């Protein structure tokens, strides 16, 4: 009975430990989720702070376009969008920063300054509506928006630092929660193992006592039989009593056998529970590893998206400012000039600046197109079909420059991808090989594929001018970067190729020698994770 009680206590203790473990895992999961919510909220606050600057840019561009073109529609749409972005950003920032216990005095001052600038711009629009163009131009030249934008920039930097601290703290708590989960499993393991050893020890001990009792009963039966033979003639009166004792002993043996069977069943139950506990621990460990991998992947994607947005915003601000500034300056000059020939020259310069502005906007459209490919359809794409389409497109250039094209798609002629992206990659690399050919030889391009484990590798090797990778390697795939200026180009092709390859989950690297040629190596994943395109 004492042994059975011990076993019951052991089983009960294991059950209690399982319940405690489940509760602690649940609480730890809540902590992880709360930390992730804090990180996402911090990223949203930084984004909304940047939106205030975007609203100022839109409003400033709108009013300048109105003053230049005298077209009110050029102002109304940007003003509406800027007002909506501004109001939404300030509302979200006040709610979030108060919740984060951040002093909102600077935010209130910034809101007053931004609203004041909006009112000032509305005053310029009113002057234009009243046909007071010169007054409106003087107000634009004051450039009050720069001071407001500078205040918004300073506030954005302060918010970014504050939110980065929140993110670092949340990330630290998240890491501690993960460590806490690991230690919890280790502690549970070291508690469970001694408990199971204790139960096994007492089970073995019970079996040993049973064997000893069985051997003792056998010896006792032998002695009784010998005594019966010796005393049969002398003590016949006690025969019935001895038989009754033998029956009682038999009943006791049956009872012992029944208890042994129950003990055996209890042992099986304990073994089953041990197996279930082991399987559950393995499942929990696998789930934690999978959750960690998903969180790391999500953070990596968010960081990449944020970096692309910052780069794109910088490019827009930098590339649009020059043609717009020239248009404003030329518009001011044309009003001050009375000579018709000079006016005609200024108009031509304004047309050139407008065309340059249109080209910049078209370039930005191409960049934006590769940032949002989620609506495209994946299908099996054949490399030889894509190359035939590109050859038809570049037929005139290939014939005129006597281009030699050698291909080998025997090892891998198909990839599961977006046809438009693959065609654009082929077009840019083939056209670059023709465009940047060496003056002493006709262009020769070799296109091959091979397999590396489960991945597909595509290589483009030409005999052109080559690239100085020591000097230009770090900025090779940057937007608007060119390295040979004797031929026309914008510096968009390699930027688009790299972004499209990475958007498809692949990678690209380059090897080159000056005056010998260049090799681009592109690696595509066989199993594409379509979630990276959303």
Coordinates of C-alpha atoms in Angstrom, one line a residue:
X1 CA 0.0 0.0 0.0
X2 CA 2.8 2.4 0.8
X3 CA 4.4 1.7 -2.6
X4 CA 1.1 2.4 -4.4
X5 CA 0.7 5.7 -2.5
X6 CA 4.2 6.7 -3.5
X7 CA 3.4 6.0 -7.2
X8 CA 0.2 8.0 -6.9
X9 CA 2.1 10.9 -5.5
X10 CA 4.7 10.7 -8.3
X11 CA 1.9 10.7 -11.0
X12 CA 0.2 13.6 -9.3
X13 CA 3.4 15.6 -9.1
X14 CA 4.1 15.1 -12.8
X15 CA 0.6 16.3 -13.6
X16 CA 1.0 19.4 -11.5
X17 CA 4.4 20.2 -13.2
X18 CA 2.7 19.9 -16.6
X19 CA -0.1 22.3 -15.6
X20 CA 2.5 24.8 -14.3
X21 CA 4.6 24.5 -17.5
X22 CA 1.5 25.1 -19.7
X23 CA 0.5 28.2 -17.7
X24 CA 4.1 29.7 -17.7
X25 CA 4.4 29.1 -21.5
X26 CA 1.0 30.9 -22.0
X27 CA 2.2 33.9 -19.9
X28 CA 5.5 34.0 -21.8
X29 CA 3.7 33.9 -25.1
X30 CA 1.6 36.9 -24.0
X31 CA 4.8 38.8 -23.1
X32 CA 6.3 38.1 -26.5
X33 CA 3.2 39.3 -28.3
X34 CA 3.1 42.5 -26.2
X35 CA 6.7 43.2 -27.1
X36 CA 6.0 42.7 -30.8
X37 CA 3.0 45.1 -30.5
X38 CA 5.3 47.7 -29.0
X39 CA 7.9 47.3 -31.8
X40 CA 5.1 47.7 -34.5
X41 CA 3.7 50.8 -32.7
X42 CA 7.2 52.4 -32.6
X43 CA 7.7 51.8 -36.3
X44 CA 4.2 53.3 -37.0
X45 CA 5.0 56.4 -34.9
X46 CA 8.3 57.0 -36.9
X47 CA 6.4 56.6 -40.2
X48 CA 3.7 59.1 -39.2
X49 CA 6.4 61.6 -38.2
X50 CA 7.8 61.3 -41.7
X51 CA 4.3 61.8 -43.1
X52 CA 4.2 65.4 -41.8
X53 CA 7.2 66.2 -43.9
X54 CA 5.6 64.5 -46.9
X55 CA 2.5 66.7 -46.4
X56 CA 4.6 69.8 -46.4
X57 CA 6.3 68.7 -49.6
X58 CA 3.0 68.0 -51.3
X59 CA 1.5 71.4 -50.2
X60 CA 4.7 73.3 -51.3
X61 CA 4.8 71.6 -54.7
X62 CA 1.0 72.3 -55.2
X63 CA 1.1 76.0 -54.5
X64 CA 4.3 76.5 -56.6
X65 CA 2.6 74.6 -59.5
X66 CA -0.5 76.8 -59.1
X67 CA 1.6 80.0 -59.1
X68 CA 3.6 78.9 -62.2
X69 CA 0.7 77.5 -64.3
X70 CA -2.2 79.5 -62.9
X71 CA -4.2 76.2 -62.8
X72 CA -6.1 75.8 -59.6
X73 CA -6.5 72.1 -60.2
X74 CA -2.7 71.7 -59.8
X75 CA -3.1 73.0 -56.2
X76 CA -6.4 71.6 -55.0
X77 CA -5.5 67.9 -55.2
X78 CA -2.1 68.2 -53.5
X79 CA -3.6 70.5 -50.8
X80 CA -6.4 67.9 -50.2
X81 CA -3.9 65.0 -49.9
X82 CA -1.5 67.0 -47.8
X83 CA -4.3 68.1 -45.4
X84 CA -5.5 64.5 -45.0
X85 CA -2.0 63.1 -44.4
X86 CA -1.2 65.9 -41.9
X87 CA -4.4 65.5 -39.9
X88 CA -4.1 61.7 -39.8
X89 CA -0.4 61.9 -38.8
X90 CA -1.0 64.4 -35.9
X91 CA -4.0 62.5 -34.6
X92 CA -2.1 59.2 -34.5
X93 CA 1.1 60.8 -33.0
X94 CA -0.9 62.5 -30.1
X95 CA -2.6 59.3 -29.2
X96 CA 0.5 57.1 -29.5
X97 CA 3.0 59.5 -27.7
X98 CA 0.6 60.1 -24.8
X99 CA 0.2 56.4 -24.4
X100 CA 4.0 56.1 -24.4
X101 CA 4.3 58.9 -21.8
X102 CA 6.2 61.2 -24.1
X103 CA 6.1 65.0 -23.6
X104 CA 3.9 66.3 -26.4
X105 CA 4.8 70.0 -26.0
X106 CA 7.1 70.0 -29.0
X107 CA 4.4 68.2 -31.1
X108 CA 1.9 70.8 -30.2
X109 CA 4.3 73.6 -31.3
X110 CA 5.0 71.7 -34.5
X111 CA 1.2 71.3 -35.2
X112 CA 0.7 75.1 -34.7
X113 CA 3.6 75.9 -37.1
X114 CA 2.4 73.4 -39.7
X115 CA -1.2 74.7 -39.5
X116 CA 0.1 78.2 -39.7
X117 CA 2.0 77.3 -42.9
X118 CA -1.1 75.7 -44.4
X119 CA -3.0 79.0 -43.7
X120 CA -0.2 81.0 -45.3
X121 CA -0.4 78.8 -48.4
X122 CA -4.1 79.2 -48.5
X123 CA -3.5 83.0 -48.4
X124 CA -1.2 82.6 -51.5
X125 CA -4.0 80.6 -53.3
X126 CA -6.4 83.4 -52.4
X127 CA -4.1 86.0 -53.9
X128 CA -4.0 83.8 -57.1
X129 CA -7.8 83.5 -57.1
X130 CA -7.9 87.3 -57.0
X131 CA -5.4 87.5 -59.9
X132 CA -2.7 89.1 -57.6
X133 CA 0.0 87.0 -59.2
X134 CA 2.9 89.3 -58.2
X135 CA 1.8 89.3 -54.6
X136 CA 1.5 85.5 -54.7
X137 CA 5.0 85.2 -56.2
X138 CA 6.5 87.4 -53.5
X139 CA 4.9 85.2 -50.9
X140 CA 6.2 82.0 -52.5
X141 CA 9.7 83.5 -52.7
X142 CA 9.7 84.0 -48.9
X143 CA 9.9 80.1 -48.6
X144 CA 8.4 79.9 -45.2
X145 CA 7.8 76.2 -45.7
X146 CA 11.5 75.5 -45.3
X147 CA 11.6 76.6 -41.6
X148 CA 8.4 74.5 -40.9
X149 CA 9.9 71.5 -42.7
X150 CA 13.2 71.9 -40.8
X151 CA 11.2 71.9 -37.5
X152 CA 9.4 68.7 -38.7
X153 CA 12.7 67.1 -39.6
X154 CA 14.2 67.9 -36.1
X155 CA 11.0 66.5 -34.4
X156 CA 11.2 63.4 -36.6
X157 CA 14.8 62.8 -35.6
X158 CA 13.9 63.2 -31.9
X159 CA 10.9 60.8 -32.3
X160 CA 13.1 58.3 -34.1
X161 CA 15.6 58.3 -31.3
X162 CA 12.8 57.9 -28.7
X163 CA 11.1 55.1 -30.6
X164 CA 14.4 53.4 -31.2
X165 CA 14.9 53.2 -27.5
X166 CA 11.4 51.7 -27.1
X167 CA 12.2 49.2 -29.8
X168 CA 15.5 48.3 -28.1
X169 CA 13.8 47.8 -24.8
X170 CA 11.0 45.7 -26.3
X171 CA 13.6 43.6 -28.2
X172 CA 15.6 43.1 -25.0
X173 CA 12.4 42.0 -23.2
X174 CA 11.5 39.7 -26.1
X175 CA 15.0 38.1 -25.9
X176 CA 14.7 37.7 -22.1
X177 CA 11.3 36.0 -22.6
X178 CA 12.8 33.5 -25.1
X179 CA 15.7 32.8 -22.6
X180 CA 13.1 32.4 -19.9
X181 CA 11.2 29.9 -21.9
X182 CA 14.4 27.9 -22.5
X183 CA 15.3 27.9 -18.8
X184 CA 11.8 26.8 -18.0
X185 CA 12.1 23.7 -20.1
X186 CA 15.5 22.9 -18.7
X187 CA 14.2 23.3 -15.1
X188 CA 11.2 21.1 -15.9
X189 CA 13.5 18.5 -17.4
X190 CA 15.7 18.3 -14.3
X191 CA 12.6 18.1 -12.0
X192 CA 10.9 15.4 -14.1
X193 CA 13.9 13.1 -14.5
X194 CA 14.6 12.5 -10.7
X195 CA 10.8 12.0 -10.2
X196 CA 10.7 9.3 -12.9
X197 CA 13.9 7.7 -11.5
X198 CA 12.3 7.6 -8.1
X199 CA 9.1 5.9 -9.5
X200 CA 11.2 3.4 -11.5
X201 CA 13.3 2.5 -8.4
X202 CA 10.2 1.7 -6.3
X203 CA 8.7 -0.3 -9.2
X204 CA 11.8 -2.5 -9.4
X205 CA 11.8 -2.9 -5.6
X206 CA 8.2 -4.1 -5.6
X207 CA 9.0 -6.7 -8.3
X208 CA 11.9 -7.9 -6.2
X209 CA 9.8 -8.3 -3.1
X210 CA 7.2 -10.2 -5.1
X211 CA 9.8 -12.7 -6.3
X212 CA 11.1 -13.3 -2.8
X213 CA 7.5 -13.9 -1.5
X214 CA 6.8 -16.4 -4.3
X215 CA 10.0 -18.4 -3.5
X216 CA 9.1 -18.3 0.2
X217 CA 5.6 -19.7 -0.5
X218 CA 7.1 -22.5 -2.6
X219 CA 9.4 -23.5 0.3
X220 CA 6.6 -23.3 2.7
X221 CA 4.4 -25.6 0.6
X222 CA 7.3 -28.2 0.4
X223 CA 7.7 -28.2 4.1
X224 CA 4.0 -28.7 4.7
X225 CA 3.9 -31.6 2.3
X226 CA 6.8 -33.3 4.1
X227 CA 5.1 -32.7 7.5
X228 CA 1.9 -34.2 6.1
X229 CA 3.7 -37.3 5.0
X230 CA 5.3 -37.7 8.4
X231 CA 2.2 -36.9 10.4
X232 CA -0.4 -38.5 8.2
X233 CA -0.7 -41.5 10.3
X234 CA -0.4 -39.8 13.6
X235 CA -2.5 -36.7 13.1
X236 CA -5.4 -37.6 10.8
X237 CA -7.7 -35.4 12.9
X238 CA -5.9 -32.3 11.7
X239 CA -6.1 -33.2 8.0
X240 CA -9.2 -31.0 7.4
X241 CA -7.6 -28.1 9.2
X242 CA -4.4 -28.3 7.2
X243 CA -6.5 -28.5 3.9
X244 CA -8.4 -25.4 5.0
X245 CA -5.1 -23.6 5.7
X246 CA -3.8 -24.7 2.2
X247 CA -7.0 -23.2 0.6
X248 CA -6.5 -20.0 2.5
X249 CA -2.8 -19.8 1.4
X250 CA -4.0 -20.4 -2.2
X251 CA -6.5 -17.5 -1.9
X252 CA -3.7 -15.3 -0.6
X253 CA -1.5 -16.2 -3.5
X254 CA -4.3 -15.3 -5.9
X255 CA -4.7 -11.9 -4.1
X256 CA -1.0 -11.3 -4.5
X257 CA -1.1 -12.2 -8.2
X258 CA -4.0 -9.7 -8.6
X259 CA -2.0 -7.0 -6.9
X260 CA 1.0 -7.8 -9.2
X261 CA -1.2 -7.4 -12.3
X262 CA -2.4 -4.0 -11.0
X263 CA 1.2 -2.9 -10.4
X264 CA 2.1 -3.9 -14.0
X265 CA -0.9 -1.8 -15.3
X266 CA 0.3 1.2 -13.3
X267 CA 3.8 0.8 -14.7
X268 CA 2.4 0.9 -18.3
X269 CA 0.3 4.0 -17.5
X270 CA 3.5 5.8 -16.1
X271 CA 5.4 4.8 -19.2
X272 CA 2.6 6.1 -21.5
X273 CA 2.6 9.4 -19.6
X274 CA 6.4 9.7 -19.9
X275 CA 6.2 9.2 -23.6
X276 CA 3.4 11.8 -23.9
X277 CA 5.5 14.3 -21.8
X278 CA 8.5 13.7 -24.0
X279 CA 6.5 14.3 -27.2
X280 CA 4.9 17.4 -25.8
X281 CA 8.3 18.9 -24.9
X282 CA 9.6 18.2 -28.4
X283 CA 6.5 19.8 -30.0
X284 CA 7.0 22.9 -27.8
X285 CA 10.6 23.2 -28.7
X286 CA 9.8 22.9 -32.4
X287 CA 7.1 25.6 -32.1
X288 CA 9.5 28.0 -30.3
X289 CA 12.1 27.5 -33.0
X290 CA 9.5 28.1 -35.8
X291 CA 8.2 31.2 -34.0
X292 CA 11.7 32.6 -33.6
X293 CA 12.4 32.0 -37.3
X294 CA 9.2 33.7 -38.4
X295 CA 9.8 36.7 -36.2
X296 CA 13.4 37.2 -37.5
X297 CA 12.1 36.9 -41.1
X298 CA 9.4 39.4 -40.4
X299 CA 11.8 41.9 -38.8
X300 CA 14.2 41.5 -41.8
X301 CA 11.4 42.2 -44.3
X302 CA 10.2 45.3 -42.3
X303 CA 13.8 46.7 -42.1
X304 CA 14.3 46.1 -45.9
X305 CA 11.0 47.8 -46.7
X306 CA 11.8 50.8 -44.5
X307 CA 15.3 51.2 -46.1
X308 CA 13.7 51.2 -49.5
X309 CA 11.2 53.8 -48.6
X310 CA 13.8 56.1 -47.1
X311 CA 16.0 55.7 -50.2
X312 CA 13.0 56.4 -52.5
X313 CA 11.9 59.4 -50.5
X314 CA 15.5 60.8 -50.8
X315 CA 15.6 60.2 -54.5
X316 CA 12.3 62.0 -55.1
X317 CA 13.3 65.0 -53.0
X318 CA 16.7 65.2 -54.7
X319 CA 15.8 64.6 -58.4
X320 CA 12.6 66.6 -58.5
X321 CA 14.0 69.7 -56.8
X322 CA 16.5 70.6 -59.6
X323 CA 14.0 70.7 -62.6
X324 CA 11.3 72.4 -60.4
X325 CA 13.8 75.0 -59.2
X326 CA 14.8 75.7 -62.8
X327 CA 11.2 76.0 -63.9
X328 CA 10.5 78.5 -61.1
X329 CA 13.6 80.5 -62.0
X330 CA 12.8 80.5 -65.7
X331 CA 9.2 81.5 -65.0
X332 CA 10.4 84.5 -62.9
X333 CA 12.8 85.5 -65.7
X334 CA 10.2 85.3 -68.5
X335 CA 8.0 87.9 -66.6
X336 CA 11.0 90.2 -66.3
X337 CA 12.1 89.9 -70.0
X338 CA 10.5 92.0 -72.8
X339 CA 12.7 90.8 -75.7
X340 CA 10.8 88.2 -77.7
X341 CA 13.9 86.2 -78.7
X342 CA 15.0 85.9 -75.1
X343 CA 11.4 84.9 -74.1
X344 CA 11.5 82.2 -76.9
X345 CA 14.8 80.9 -75.5
X346 CA 13.5 80.9 -72.0
X347 CA 10.4 79.0 -73.1
X348 CA 12.6 76.4 -74.8
X349 CA 14.6 76.0 -71.6
X350 CA 11.3 75.6 -69.7
X351 CA 10.2 72.9 -72.1
X352 CA 13.6 71.1 -71.6
X353 CA 13.2 71.3 -67.8
X354 CA 9.6 70.0 -68.1
X355 CA 10.8 67.1 -70.2
X356 CA 13.5 66.3 -67.7
X357 CA 10.9 66.5 -64.9
X358 CA 8.7 64.1 -66.9
X359 CA 11.6 61.7 -67.3
X360 CA 12.3 61.7 -63.6
X361 CA 8.6 60.9 -62.9
X362 CA 8.7 58.1 -65.5
X363 CA 11.8 56.7 -63.8
X364 CA 10.1 56.8 -60.4
X365 CA 7.1 55.0 -61.9
X366 CA 9.3 52.2 -63.1
X367 CA 10.9 51.9 -59.6
X368 CA 7.5 51.9 -57.9
X369 CA 6.3 49.1 -60.3
X370 CA 8.9 46.7 -58.9
X371 CA 8.1 47.6 -55.3
X372 CA 4.5 46.3 -55.5
X373 CA 4.4 43.1 -57.6
X374 CA 1.9 41.2 -55.4
X375 CA -0.9 41.2 -58.1
X376 CA 1.3 39.5 -60.7
X377 CA 0.8 35.8 -61.6
X378 CA 3.6 33.2 -61.2
X379 CA 4.0 30.6 -63.9
X380 CA 6.7 28.3 -65.4
X381 CA 9.0 30.5 -67.5
X382 CA 11.2 29.1 -70.3
X383 CA 14.5 30.9 -70.7
X384 CA 14.8 30.1 -74.4
X385 CA 11.3 31.7 -75.1
X386 CA 12.3 34.8 -73.1
X387 CA 15.5 35.2 -75.0
X388 CA 13.7 34.9 -78.4
X389 CA 11.4 37.7 -77.4
X390 CA 14.3 39.9 -76.3
X391 CA 16.2 39.1 -79.6
X392 CA 13.1 40.3 -81.6
X393 CA 13.0 43.5 -79.6
X394 CA 16.7 44.2 -80.1
X395 CA 16.9 42.7 -83.6
X396 CA 18.1 46.0 -85.2
X397 CA 20.9 46.5 -82.6
X398 CA 22.0 42.8 -82.8
X399 CA 22.3 43.0 -86.6
X400 CA 23.9 46.4 -86.7
X401 CA 26.6 45.6 -84.1
X402 CA 27.2 42.0 -85.5
X403 CA 26.4 40.5 -82.0
X404 CA 27.3 36.8 -81.3
X405 CA 24.9 35.1 -78.9
X406 CA 25.8 31.7 -77.4
X407 CA 23.3 30.0 -75.1
X408 CA 23.2 26.7 -73.1
X409 CA 20.0 26.0 -71.3
X410 CA 20.3 22.2 -71.3
X411 CA 20.8 21.9 -67.6
X412 CA 17.9 24.2 -66.6
X413 CA 15.6 25.8 -69.1
X414 CA 12.6 26.6 -66.8
X415 CA 12.0 28.5 -63.6
X416 CA 8.8 29.2 -61.6
X417 CA 8.6 33.0 -61.6
X418 CA 7.1 36.2 -63.0
X419 CA 7.5 36.3 -66.8
X420 CA 7.6 40.1 -67.0
X421 CA 10.5 40.3 -64.5
X422 CA 12.6 37.6 -66.2
X423 CA 12.1 39.3 -69.6
X424 CA 13.2 42.7 -68.1
X425 CA 16.3 41.1 -66.6
X426 CA 17.3 39.5 -70.0
X427 CA 16.5 42.8 -71.8
X428 CA 18.7 45.0 -69.6
X429 CA 21.7 42.6 -69.5
X430 CA 21.7 41.9 -73.2
X431 CA 21.2 45.5 -74.2
X432 CA 24.0 46.6 -71.8
X433 CA 26.3 44.1 -73.4
X434 CA 25.6 45.7 -76.8
X435 CA 25.6 49.3 -75.5
X436 CA 29.0 49.0 -73.6
X437 CA 30.9 47.0 -76.3
X438 CA 34.6 47.3 -76.7
X439 CA 35.6 49.4 -79.7
X440 CA 38.2 46.8 -80.9
X441 CA 35.8 43.8 -81.2
X442 CA 32.3 42.9 -82.0
X443 CA 30.0 42.1 -79.0
X444 CA 29.9 38.4 -77.9
X445 CA 27.5 37.3 -75.2
X446 CA 27.3 33.9 -73.6
X447 CA 24.1 33.0 -71.6
X448 CA 24.1 29.7 -69.6
X449 CA 22.2 28.0 -66.8
X450 CA 23.2 25.4 -64.3
X451 CA 21.8 23.8 -61.1
X452 CA 23.3 24.2 -57.6
X453 CA 21.4 21.8 -55.3
X454 CA 17.8 22.9 -55.6
X455 CA 18.6 26.4 -57.0
X456 CA 18.9 27.6 -60.6
X457 CA 21.9 29.7 -61.6
X458 CA 21.8 32.0 -64.7
X459 CA 25.0 33.7 -66.0
X460 CA 25.6 36.5 -68.6
X461 CA 29.2 36.8 -69.8
X462 CA 30.2 39.5 -72.3
X463 CA 33.5 40.7 -73.8
X464 CA 32.8 44.5 -73.4
X465 CA 34.5 47.4 -71.7
X466 CA 34.3 45.8 -68.2
X467 CA 33.9 47.6 -64.8
X468 CA 36.4 48.9 -62.2
X469 CA 34.9 47.0 -59.3
X470 CA 37.5 48.4 -56.8
X471 CA 36.3 51.9 -57.6
X472 CA 32.6 51.4 -58.6
X473 CA 31.6 48.0 -57.1
X474 CA 29.7 49.4 -54.1
X475 CA 27.6 51.8 -56.2
X476 CA 27.2 49.5 -59.2
X477 CA 23.5 48.7 -58.6
X478 CA 22.5 52.2 -57.3
X479 CA 19.9 54.3 -58.9
X480 CA 21.1 56.9 -61.5
X481 CA 24.7 55.6 -61.3
X482 CA 26.6 55.4 -64.7
X483 CA 30.3 54.4 -65.3
X484 CA 30.7 55.0 -69.1
X485 CA 29.6 58.4 -70.4
X486 CA 30.4 58.0 -74.1
X487 CA 27.0 56.3 -74.6
X488 CA 23.5 57.3 -73.7
X489 CA 21.9 56.0 -70.5
X490 CA 20.1 56.8 -67.2
X491 CA 21.6 54.4 -64.7
X492 CA 18.3 52.6 -64.2
X493 CA 18.9 49.2 -65.8
X494 CA 21.1 47.5 -63.2
X495 CA 19.1 49.1 -60.4
X496 CA 15.9 47.5 -61.8
X497 CA 17.6 44.1 -62.4
X498 CA 18.9 43.9 -58.8
X499 CA 15.6 44.9 -57.3
X500 CA 13.6 42.5 -59.5
X501 CA 16.0 39.6 -58.7
X502 CA 15.8 40.3 -54.9
X503 CA 12.0 40.8 -55.1
X504 CA 11.8 37.2 -56.6
X505 CA 13.8 36.0 -53.6
X506 CA 17.1 35.6 -55.6
X507 CA 20.6 37.1 -55.5
X508 CA 23.0 38.7 -58.1
X509 CA 26.7 39.2 -58.1
X510 CA 29.2 40.5 -60.7
X511 CA 32.8 39.7 -61.8
X512 CA 34.6 42.0 -64.2
X513 CA 37.9 43.0 -65.6
X514 CA 38.5 46.3 -67.4
X515 CA 38.8 45.9 -71.3
X516 CA 38.1 42.2 -71.0
X517 CA 34.4 41.8 -70.0
X518 CA 31.9 41.2 -67.3
X519 CA 30.0 38.2 -65.9
X520 CA 26.6 38.6 -64.0
X521 CA 25.6 35.6 -62.0
X522 CA 21.9 35.4 -60.9
X523 CA 20.7 32.7 -58.5
X524 CA 16.9 31.9 -58.4
X525 CA 15.3 29.9 -55.6
X526 CA 13.4 26.8 -56.9
X527 CA 10.8 27.1 -54.1
X528 CA 9.6 30.7 -54.2
X529 CA 7.9 32.1 -51.0
X530 CA 5.2 34.3 -52.6
X531 CA 4.7 36.2 -49.3
X532 CA 7.9 38.2 -50.0
X533 CA 6.1 39.8 -52.9
X534 CA 3.2 41.3 -50.9

